[in-house]
Tab-separated table of N, CA, C and O in Angstrom:
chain	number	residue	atom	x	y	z
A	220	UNK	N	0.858	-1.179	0.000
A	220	UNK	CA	0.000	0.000	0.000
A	220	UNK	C	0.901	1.238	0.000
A	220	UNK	O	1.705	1.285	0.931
A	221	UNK	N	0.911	2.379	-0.991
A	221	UNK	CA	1.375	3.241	-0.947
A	221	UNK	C	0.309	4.591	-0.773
A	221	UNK	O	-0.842	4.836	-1.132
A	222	UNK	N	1.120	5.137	-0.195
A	222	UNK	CA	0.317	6.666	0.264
A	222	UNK	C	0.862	8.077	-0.858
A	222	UNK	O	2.003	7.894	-1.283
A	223	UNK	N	0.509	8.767	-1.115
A	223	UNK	CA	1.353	10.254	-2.012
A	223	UNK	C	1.097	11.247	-1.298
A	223	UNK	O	-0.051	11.445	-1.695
A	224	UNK	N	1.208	11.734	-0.831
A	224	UNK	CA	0.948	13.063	-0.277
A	224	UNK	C	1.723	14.407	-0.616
A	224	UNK	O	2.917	14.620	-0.407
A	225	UNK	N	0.497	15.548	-1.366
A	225	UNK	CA	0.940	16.507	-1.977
A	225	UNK	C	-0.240	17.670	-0.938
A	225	UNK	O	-1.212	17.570	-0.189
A	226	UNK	N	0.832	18.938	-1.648
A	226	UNK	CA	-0.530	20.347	-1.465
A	226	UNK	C	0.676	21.191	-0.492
A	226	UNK	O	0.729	22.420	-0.538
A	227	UNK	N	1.465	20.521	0.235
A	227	UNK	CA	2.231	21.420	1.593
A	227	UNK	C	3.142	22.786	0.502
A	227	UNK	O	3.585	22.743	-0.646
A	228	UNK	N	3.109	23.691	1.370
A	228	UNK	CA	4.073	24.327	1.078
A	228	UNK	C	4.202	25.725	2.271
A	228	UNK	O	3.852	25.538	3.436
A	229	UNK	N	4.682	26.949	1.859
A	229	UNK	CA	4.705	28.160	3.042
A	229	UNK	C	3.731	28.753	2.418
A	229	UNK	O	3.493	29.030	1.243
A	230	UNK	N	2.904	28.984	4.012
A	230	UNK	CA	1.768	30.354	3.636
A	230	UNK	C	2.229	31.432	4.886
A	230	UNK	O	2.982	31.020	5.769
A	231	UNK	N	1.855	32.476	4.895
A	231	UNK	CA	1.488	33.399	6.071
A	231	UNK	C	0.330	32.994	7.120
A	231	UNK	O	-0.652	32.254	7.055
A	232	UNK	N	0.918	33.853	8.158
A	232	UNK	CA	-0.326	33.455	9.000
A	232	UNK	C	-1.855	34.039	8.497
A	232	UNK	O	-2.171	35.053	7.875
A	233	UNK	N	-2.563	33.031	9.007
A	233	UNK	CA	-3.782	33.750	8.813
A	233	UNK	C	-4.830	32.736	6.726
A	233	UNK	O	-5.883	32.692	6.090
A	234	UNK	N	-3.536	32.283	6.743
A	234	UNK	CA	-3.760	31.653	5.175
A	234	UNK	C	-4.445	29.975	4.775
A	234	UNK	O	-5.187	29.302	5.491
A	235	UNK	N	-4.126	29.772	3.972
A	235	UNK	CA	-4.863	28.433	3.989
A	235	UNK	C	-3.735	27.597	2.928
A	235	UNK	O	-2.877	28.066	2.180
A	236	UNK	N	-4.201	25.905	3.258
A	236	UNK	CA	-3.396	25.060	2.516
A	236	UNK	C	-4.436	23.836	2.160
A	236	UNK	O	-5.474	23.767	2.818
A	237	UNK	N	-4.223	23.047	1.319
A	237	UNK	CA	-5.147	22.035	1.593
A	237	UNK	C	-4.134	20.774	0.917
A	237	UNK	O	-3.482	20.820	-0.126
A	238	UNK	N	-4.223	19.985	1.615
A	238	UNK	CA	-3.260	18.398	1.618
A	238	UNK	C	-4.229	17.682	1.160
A	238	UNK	O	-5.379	17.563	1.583
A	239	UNK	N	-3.468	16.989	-0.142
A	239	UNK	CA	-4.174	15.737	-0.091
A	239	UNK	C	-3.340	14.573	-0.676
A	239	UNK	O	-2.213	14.669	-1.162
A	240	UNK	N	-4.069	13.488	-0.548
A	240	UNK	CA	-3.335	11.974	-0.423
A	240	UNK	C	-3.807	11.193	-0.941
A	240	UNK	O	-4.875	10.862	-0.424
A	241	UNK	N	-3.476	10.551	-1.974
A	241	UNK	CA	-3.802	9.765	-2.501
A	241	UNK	C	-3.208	8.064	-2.541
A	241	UNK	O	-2.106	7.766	-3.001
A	242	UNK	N	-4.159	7.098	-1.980
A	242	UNK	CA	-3.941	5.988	-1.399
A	242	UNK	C	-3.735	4.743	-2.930
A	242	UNK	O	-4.644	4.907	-3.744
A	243	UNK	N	-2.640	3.552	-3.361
A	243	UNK	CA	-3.071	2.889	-3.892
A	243	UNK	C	-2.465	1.567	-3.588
A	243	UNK	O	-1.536	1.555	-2.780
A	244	UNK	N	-2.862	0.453	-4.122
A	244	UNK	CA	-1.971	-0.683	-3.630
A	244	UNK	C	-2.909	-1.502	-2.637
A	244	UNK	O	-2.655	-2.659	-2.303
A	245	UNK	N	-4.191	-0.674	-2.131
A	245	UNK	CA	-4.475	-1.470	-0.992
A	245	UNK	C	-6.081	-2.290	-1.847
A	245	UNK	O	-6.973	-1.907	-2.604
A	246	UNK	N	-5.624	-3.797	-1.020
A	246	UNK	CA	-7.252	-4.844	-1.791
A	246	UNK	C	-8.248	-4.506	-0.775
A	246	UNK	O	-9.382	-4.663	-1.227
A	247	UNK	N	-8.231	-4.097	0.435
A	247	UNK	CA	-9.117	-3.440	1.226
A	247	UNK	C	-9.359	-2.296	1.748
A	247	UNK	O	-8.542	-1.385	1.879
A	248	UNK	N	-11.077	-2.290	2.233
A	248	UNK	CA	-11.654	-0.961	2.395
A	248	UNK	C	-10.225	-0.068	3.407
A	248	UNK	O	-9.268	-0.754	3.764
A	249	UNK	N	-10.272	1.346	3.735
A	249	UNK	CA	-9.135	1.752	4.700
A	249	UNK	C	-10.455	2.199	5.748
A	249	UNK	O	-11.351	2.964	5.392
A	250	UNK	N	-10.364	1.516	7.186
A	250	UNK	CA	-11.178	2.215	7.954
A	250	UNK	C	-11.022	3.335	8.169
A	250	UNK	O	-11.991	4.093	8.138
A	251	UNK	N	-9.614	3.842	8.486
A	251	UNK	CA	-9.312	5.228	9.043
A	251	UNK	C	-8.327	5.691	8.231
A	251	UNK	O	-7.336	4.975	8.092
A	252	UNK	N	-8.381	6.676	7.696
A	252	UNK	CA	-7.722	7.990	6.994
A	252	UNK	C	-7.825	9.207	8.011
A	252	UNK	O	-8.696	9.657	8.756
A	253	UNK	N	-6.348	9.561	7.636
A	253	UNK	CA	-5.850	10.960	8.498
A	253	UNK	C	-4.610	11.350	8.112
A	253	UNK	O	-3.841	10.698	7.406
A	254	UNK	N	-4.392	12.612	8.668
A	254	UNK	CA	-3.013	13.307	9.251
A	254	UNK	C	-2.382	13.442	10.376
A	254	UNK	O	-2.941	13.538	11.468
A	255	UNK	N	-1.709	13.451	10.269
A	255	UNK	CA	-0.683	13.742	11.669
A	255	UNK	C	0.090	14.306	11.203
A	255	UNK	O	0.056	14.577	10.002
A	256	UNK	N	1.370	14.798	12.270
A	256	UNK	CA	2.252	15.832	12.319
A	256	UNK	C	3.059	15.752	12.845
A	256	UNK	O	2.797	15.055	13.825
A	257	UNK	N	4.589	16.227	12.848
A	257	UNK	CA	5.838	16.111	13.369
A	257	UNK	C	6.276	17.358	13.688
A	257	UNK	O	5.413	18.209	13.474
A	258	UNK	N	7.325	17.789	14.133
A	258	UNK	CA	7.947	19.107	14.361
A	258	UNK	C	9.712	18.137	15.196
A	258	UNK	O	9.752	17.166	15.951
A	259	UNK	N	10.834	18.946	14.621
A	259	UNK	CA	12.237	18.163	15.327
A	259	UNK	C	11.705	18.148	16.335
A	259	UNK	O	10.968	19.030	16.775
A	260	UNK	N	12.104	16.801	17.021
A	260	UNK	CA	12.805	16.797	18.215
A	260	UNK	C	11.250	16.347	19.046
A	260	UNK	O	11.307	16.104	20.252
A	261	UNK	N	10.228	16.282	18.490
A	261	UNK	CA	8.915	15.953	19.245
A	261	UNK	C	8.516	15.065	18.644
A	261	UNK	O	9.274	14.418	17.921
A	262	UNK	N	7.058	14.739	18.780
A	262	UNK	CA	6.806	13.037	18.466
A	262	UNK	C	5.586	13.780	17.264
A	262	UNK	O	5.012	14.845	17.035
A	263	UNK	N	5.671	12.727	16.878
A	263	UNK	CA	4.521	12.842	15.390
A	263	UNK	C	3.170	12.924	16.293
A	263	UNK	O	3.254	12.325	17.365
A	264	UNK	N	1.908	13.593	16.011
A	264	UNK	CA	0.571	13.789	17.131
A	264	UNK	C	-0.254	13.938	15.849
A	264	UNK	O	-0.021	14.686	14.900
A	265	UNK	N	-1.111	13.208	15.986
A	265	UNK	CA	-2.530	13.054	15.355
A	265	UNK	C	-3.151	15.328	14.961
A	265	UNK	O	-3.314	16.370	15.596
A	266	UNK	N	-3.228	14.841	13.647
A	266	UNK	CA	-3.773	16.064	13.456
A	266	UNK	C	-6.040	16.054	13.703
A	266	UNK	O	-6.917	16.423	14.484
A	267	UNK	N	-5.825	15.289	12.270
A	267	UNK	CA	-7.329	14.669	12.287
A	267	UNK	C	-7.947	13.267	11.201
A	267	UNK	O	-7.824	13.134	9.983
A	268	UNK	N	-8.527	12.497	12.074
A	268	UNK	CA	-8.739	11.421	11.352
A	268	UNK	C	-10.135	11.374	10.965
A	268	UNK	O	-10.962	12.229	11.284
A	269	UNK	N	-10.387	10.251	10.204
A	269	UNK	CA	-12.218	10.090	9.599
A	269	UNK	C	-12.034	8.930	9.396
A	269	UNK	O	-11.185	8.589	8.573
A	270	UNK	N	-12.774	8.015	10.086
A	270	UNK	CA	-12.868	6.815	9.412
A	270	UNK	C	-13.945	6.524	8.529
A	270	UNK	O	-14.675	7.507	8.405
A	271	UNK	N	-14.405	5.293	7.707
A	271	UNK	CA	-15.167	5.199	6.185
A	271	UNK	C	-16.456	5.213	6.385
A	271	UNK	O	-16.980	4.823	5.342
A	272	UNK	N	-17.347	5.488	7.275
A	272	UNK	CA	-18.012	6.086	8.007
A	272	UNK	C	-18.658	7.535	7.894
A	272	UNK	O	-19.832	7.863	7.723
A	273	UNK	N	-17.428	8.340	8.054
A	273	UNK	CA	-17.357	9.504	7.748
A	273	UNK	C	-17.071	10.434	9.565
A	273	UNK	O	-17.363	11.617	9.738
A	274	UNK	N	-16.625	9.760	10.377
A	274	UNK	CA	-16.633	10.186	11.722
A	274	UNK	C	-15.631	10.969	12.076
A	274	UNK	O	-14.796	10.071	11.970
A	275	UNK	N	-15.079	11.768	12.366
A	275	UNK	CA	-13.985	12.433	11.964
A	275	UNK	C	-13.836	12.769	13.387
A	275	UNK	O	-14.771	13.011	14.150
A	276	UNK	N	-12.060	12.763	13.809
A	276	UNK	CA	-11.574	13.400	14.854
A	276	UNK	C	-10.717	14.590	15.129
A	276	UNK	O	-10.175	14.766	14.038
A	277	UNK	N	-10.337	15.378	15.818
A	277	UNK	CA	-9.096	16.627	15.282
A	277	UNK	C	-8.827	16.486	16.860
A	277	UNK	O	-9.412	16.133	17.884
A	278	UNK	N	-7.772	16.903	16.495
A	278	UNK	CA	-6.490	17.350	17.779
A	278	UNK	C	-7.557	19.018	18.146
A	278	UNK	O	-8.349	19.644	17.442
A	279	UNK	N	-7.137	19.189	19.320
A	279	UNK	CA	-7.785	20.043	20.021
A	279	UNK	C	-7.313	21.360	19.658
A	279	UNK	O	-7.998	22.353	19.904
A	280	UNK	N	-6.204	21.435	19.096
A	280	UNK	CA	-5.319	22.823	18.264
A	280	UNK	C	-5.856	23.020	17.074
A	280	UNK	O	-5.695	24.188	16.720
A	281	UNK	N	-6.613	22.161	16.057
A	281	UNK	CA	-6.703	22.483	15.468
A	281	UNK	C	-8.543	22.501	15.271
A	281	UNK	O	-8.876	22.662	14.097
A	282	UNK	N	-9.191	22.420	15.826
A	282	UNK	CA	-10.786	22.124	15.933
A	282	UNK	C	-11.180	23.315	15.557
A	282	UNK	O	-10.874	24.213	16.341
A	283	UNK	N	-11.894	23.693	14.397
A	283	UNK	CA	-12.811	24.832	13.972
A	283	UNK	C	-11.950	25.690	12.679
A	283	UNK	O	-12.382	26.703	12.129
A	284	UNK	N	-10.499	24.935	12.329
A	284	UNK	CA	-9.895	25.585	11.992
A	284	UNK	C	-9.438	24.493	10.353
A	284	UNK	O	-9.129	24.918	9.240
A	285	UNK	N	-9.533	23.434	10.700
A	285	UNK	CA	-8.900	22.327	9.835
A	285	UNK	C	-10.273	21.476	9.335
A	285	UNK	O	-10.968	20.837	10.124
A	286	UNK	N	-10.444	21.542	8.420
A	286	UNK	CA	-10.886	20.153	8.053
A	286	UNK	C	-10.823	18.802	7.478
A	286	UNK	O	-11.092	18.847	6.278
A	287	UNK	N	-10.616	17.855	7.816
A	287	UNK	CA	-10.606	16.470	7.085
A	287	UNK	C	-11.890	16.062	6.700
A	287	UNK	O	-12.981	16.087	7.270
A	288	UNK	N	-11.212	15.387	4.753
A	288	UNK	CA	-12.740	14.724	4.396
A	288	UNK	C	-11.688	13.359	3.942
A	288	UNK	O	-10.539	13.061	4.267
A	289	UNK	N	-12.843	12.637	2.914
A	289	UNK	CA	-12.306	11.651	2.101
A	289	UNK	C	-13.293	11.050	1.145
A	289	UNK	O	-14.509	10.893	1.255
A	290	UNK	N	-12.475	10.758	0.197
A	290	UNK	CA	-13.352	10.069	-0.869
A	290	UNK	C	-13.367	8.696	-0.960
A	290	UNK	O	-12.234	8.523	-1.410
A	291	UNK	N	-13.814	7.663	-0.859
A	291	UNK	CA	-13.772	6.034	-0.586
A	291	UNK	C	-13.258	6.139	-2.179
A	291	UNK	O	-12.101	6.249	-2.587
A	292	UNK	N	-14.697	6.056	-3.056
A	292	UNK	CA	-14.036	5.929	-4.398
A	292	UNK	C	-13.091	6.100	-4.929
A	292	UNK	O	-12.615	5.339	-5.772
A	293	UNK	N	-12.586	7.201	-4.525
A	293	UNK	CA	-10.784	7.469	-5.143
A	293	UNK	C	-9.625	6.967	-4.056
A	293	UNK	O	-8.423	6.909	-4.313
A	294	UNK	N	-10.245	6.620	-2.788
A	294	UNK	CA	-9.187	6.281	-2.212
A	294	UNK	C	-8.311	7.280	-1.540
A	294	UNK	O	-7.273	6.934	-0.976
A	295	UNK	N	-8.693	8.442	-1.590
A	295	UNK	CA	-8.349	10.189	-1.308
A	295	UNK	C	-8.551	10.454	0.087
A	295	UNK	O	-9.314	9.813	0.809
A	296	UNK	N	-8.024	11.169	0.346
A	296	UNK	CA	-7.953	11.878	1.968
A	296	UNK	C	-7.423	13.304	1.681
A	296	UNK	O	-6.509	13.425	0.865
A	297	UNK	N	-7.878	14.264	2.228
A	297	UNK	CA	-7.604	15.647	2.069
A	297	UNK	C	-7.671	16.219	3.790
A	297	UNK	O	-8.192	15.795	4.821
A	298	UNK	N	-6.775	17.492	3.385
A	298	UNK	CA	-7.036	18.332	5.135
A	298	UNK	C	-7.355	19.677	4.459
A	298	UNK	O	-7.077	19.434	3.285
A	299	UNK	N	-7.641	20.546	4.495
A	299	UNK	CA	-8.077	21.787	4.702
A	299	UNK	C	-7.631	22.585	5.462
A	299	UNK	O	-8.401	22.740	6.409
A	300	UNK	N	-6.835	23.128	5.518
A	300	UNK	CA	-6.338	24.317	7.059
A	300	UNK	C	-6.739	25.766	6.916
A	300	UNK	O	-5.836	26.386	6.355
A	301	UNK	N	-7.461	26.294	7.132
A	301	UNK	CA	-7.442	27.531	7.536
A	301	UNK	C	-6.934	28.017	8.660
A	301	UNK	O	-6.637	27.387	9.676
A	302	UNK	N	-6.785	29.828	8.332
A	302	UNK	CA	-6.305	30.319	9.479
A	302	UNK	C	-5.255	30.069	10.324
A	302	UNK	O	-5.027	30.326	11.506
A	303	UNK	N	-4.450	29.295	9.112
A	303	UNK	CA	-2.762	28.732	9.975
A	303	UNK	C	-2.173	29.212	10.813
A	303	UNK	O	-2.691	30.245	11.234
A	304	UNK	N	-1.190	28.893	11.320
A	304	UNK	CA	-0.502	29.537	12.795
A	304	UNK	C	0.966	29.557	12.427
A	304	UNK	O	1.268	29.102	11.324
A	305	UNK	N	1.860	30.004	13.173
A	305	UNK	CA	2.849	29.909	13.190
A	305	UNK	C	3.358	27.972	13.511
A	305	UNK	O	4.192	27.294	12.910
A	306	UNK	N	2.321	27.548	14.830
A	306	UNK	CA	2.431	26.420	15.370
A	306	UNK	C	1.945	25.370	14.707
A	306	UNK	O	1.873	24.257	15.228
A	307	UNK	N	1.474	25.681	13.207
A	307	UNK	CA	1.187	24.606	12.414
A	307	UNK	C	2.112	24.228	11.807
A	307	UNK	O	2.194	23.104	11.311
A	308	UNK	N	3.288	25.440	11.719
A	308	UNK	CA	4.490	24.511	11.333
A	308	UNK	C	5.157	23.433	11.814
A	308	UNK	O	5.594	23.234	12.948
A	309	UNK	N	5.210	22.388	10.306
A	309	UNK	CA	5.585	20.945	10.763
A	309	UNK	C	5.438	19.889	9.216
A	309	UNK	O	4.902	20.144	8.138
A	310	UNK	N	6.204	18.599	9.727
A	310	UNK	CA	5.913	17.809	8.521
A	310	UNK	C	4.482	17.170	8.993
A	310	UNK	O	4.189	16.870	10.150
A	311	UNK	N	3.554	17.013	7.683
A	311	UNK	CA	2.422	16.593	7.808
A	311	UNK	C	2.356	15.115	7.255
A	311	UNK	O	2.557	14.993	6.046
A	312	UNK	N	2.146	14.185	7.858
A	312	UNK	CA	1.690	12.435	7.120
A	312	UNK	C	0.877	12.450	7.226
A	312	UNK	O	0.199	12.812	8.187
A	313	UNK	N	0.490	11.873	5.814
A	313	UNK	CA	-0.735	11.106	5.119
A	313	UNK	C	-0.905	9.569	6.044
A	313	UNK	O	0.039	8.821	6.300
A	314	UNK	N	-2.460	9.322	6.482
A	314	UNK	CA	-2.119	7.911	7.193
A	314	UNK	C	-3.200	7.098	7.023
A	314	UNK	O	-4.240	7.749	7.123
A	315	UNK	N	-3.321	6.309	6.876
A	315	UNK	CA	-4.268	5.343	6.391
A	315	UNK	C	-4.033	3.813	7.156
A	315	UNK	O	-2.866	3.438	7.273
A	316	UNK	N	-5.227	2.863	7.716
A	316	UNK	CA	-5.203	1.839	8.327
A	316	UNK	C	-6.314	0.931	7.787
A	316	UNK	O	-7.216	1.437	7.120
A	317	UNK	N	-6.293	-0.563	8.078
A	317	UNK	CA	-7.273	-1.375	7.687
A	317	UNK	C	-7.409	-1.971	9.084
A	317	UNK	O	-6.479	-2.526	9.670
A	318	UNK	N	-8.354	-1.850	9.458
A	318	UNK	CA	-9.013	-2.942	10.795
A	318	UNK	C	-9.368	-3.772	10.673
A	318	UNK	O	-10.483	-3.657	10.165
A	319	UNK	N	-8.876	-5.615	10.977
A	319	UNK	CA	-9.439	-6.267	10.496
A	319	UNK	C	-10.676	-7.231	11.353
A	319	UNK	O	-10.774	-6.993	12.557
A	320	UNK	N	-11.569	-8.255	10.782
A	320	UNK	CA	-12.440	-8.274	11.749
A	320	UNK	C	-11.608	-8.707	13.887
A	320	UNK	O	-11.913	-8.481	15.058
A	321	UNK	N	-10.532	-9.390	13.094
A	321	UNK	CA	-10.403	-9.355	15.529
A	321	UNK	C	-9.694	-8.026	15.674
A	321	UNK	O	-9.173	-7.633	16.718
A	322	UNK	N	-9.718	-7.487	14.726
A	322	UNK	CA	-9.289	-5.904	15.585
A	322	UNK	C	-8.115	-5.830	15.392
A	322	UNK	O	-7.749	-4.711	15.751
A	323	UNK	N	-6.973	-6.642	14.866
A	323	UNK	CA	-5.828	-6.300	14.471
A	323	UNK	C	-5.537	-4.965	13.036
A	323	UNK	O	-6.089	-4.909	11.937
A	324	UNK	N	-4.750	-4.285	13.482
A	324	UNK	CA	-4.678	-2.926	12.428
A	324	UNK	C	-3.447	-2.866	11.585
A	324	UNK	O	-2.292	-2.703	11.979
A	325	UNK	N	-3.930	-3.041	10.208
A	325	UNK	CA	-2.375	-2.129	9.619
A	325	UNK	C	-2.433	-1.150	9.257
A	325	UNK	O	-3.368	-0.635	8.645
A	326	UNK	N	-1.337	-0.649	9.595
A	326	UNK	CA	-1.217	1.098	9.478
A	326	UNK	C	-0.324	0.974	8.195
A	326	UNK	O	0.340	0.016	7.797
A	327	UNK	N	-0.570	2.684	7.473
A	327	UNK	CA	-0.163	2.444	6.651
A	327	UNK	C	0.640	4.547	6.657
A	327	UNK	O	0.142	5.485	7.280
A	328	UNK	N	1.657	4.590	5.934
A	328	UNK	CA	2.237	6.008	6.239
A	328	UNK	C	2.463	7.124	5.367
A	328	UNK	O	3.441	7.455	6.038
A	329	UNK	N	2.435	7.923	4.547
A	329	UNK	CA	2.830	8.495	3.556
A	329	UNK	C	4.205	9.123	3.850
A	329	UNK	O	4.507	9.048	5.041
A	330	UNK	N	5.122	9.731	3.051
A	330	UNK	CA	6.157	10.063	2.819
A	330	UNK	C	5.965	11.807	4.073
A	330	UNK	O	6.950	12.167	4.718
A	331	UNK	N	5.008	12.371	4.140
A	331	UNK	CA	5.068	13.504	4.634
A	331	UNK	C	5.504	14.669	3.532
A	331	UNK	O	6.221	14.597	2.534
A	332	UNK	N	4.803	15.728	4.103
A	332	UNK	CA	5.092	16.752	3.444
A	332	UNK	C	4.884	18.393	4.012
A	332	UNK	O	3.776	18.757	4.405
A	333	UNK	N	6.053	19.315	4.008
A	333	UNK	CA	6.467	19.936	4.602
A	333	UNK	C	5.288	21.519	4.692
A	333	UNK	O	5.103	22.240	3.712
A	334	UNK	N	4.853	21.682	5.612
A	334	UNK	CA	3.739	22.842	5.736
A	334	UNK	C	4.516	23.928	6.622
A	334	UNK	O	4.662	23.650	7.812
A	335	UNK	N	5.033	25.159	6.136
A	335	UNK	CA	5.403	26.161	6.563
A	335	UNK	C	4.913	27.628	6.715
A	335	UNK	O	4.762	28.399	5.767
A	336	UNK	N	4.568	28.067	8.665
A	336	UNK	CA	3.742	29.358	8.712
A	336	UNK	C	4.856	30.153	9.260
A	336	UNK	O	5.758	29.872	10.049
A	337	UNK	N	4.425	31.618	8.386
A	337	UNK	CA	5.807	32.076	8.944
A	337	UNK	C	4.583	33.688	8.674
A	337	UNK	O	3.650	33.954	7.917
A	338	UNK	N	5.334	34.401	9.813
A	338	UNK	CA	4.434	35.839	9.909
A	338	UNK	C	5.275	37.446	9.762
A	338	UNK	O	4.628	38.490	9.831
């Protein structure tokens, strides 16, 4: 299963970006599609996920500000950011998982891609 993840680049504060990812390789449905995030020297932290469903979660930094969707048919995952921060700077992964029925998960990772706020 491979992940692509495009869209990052530098905005100003106050601006917008929108990521998206495109999933292929996989023979099954992906329950959960998302992003997460890195910054040196700290740990990668869940930005916002949706599983196929359509249930969607966000990190508490970014709630009212980001949105995650996805397309089953294409296999797509997108984020939306408005109103960026300085503190959104960071590498962003594309992430995708299959749950299977006893609950065992594979995760799956994209390459990341670099989102820069600068004011």
């Amino acid at each position: 299963v491979q992940l692509q993840a495009s869209g990052g680049g530098s905005v100003q504060v106050g601006g917008s970006l929108r990521l998206s990812c495109a999933v292929s390789g996989n023979r099954f449905s992906l329950t959960n599609m998302g992003w997460y995030r890195q910054t040196p020297g700290e740990q990668r932290e869940l930005v916002a996920t949706i599983s196929i469903d359509k249930n969607t979660n966000y990190a508490n930094a970014v709630k009212g500000r980001f949105t995650v969707s996805r397309d089953n048919a294409k296999s797509m995952v997108y984020l939306q950011m408005n109103s960026l921060k300085p503190e959104d700077t960071a590498i962003y992964y594309c992430y995708a998982n299959h749950i299977d029925v006893s609950g065992y998960s594979d995760d799956y990772w994209g390459q990341g891609t670099q989102v820069t706020v600068s004011s």
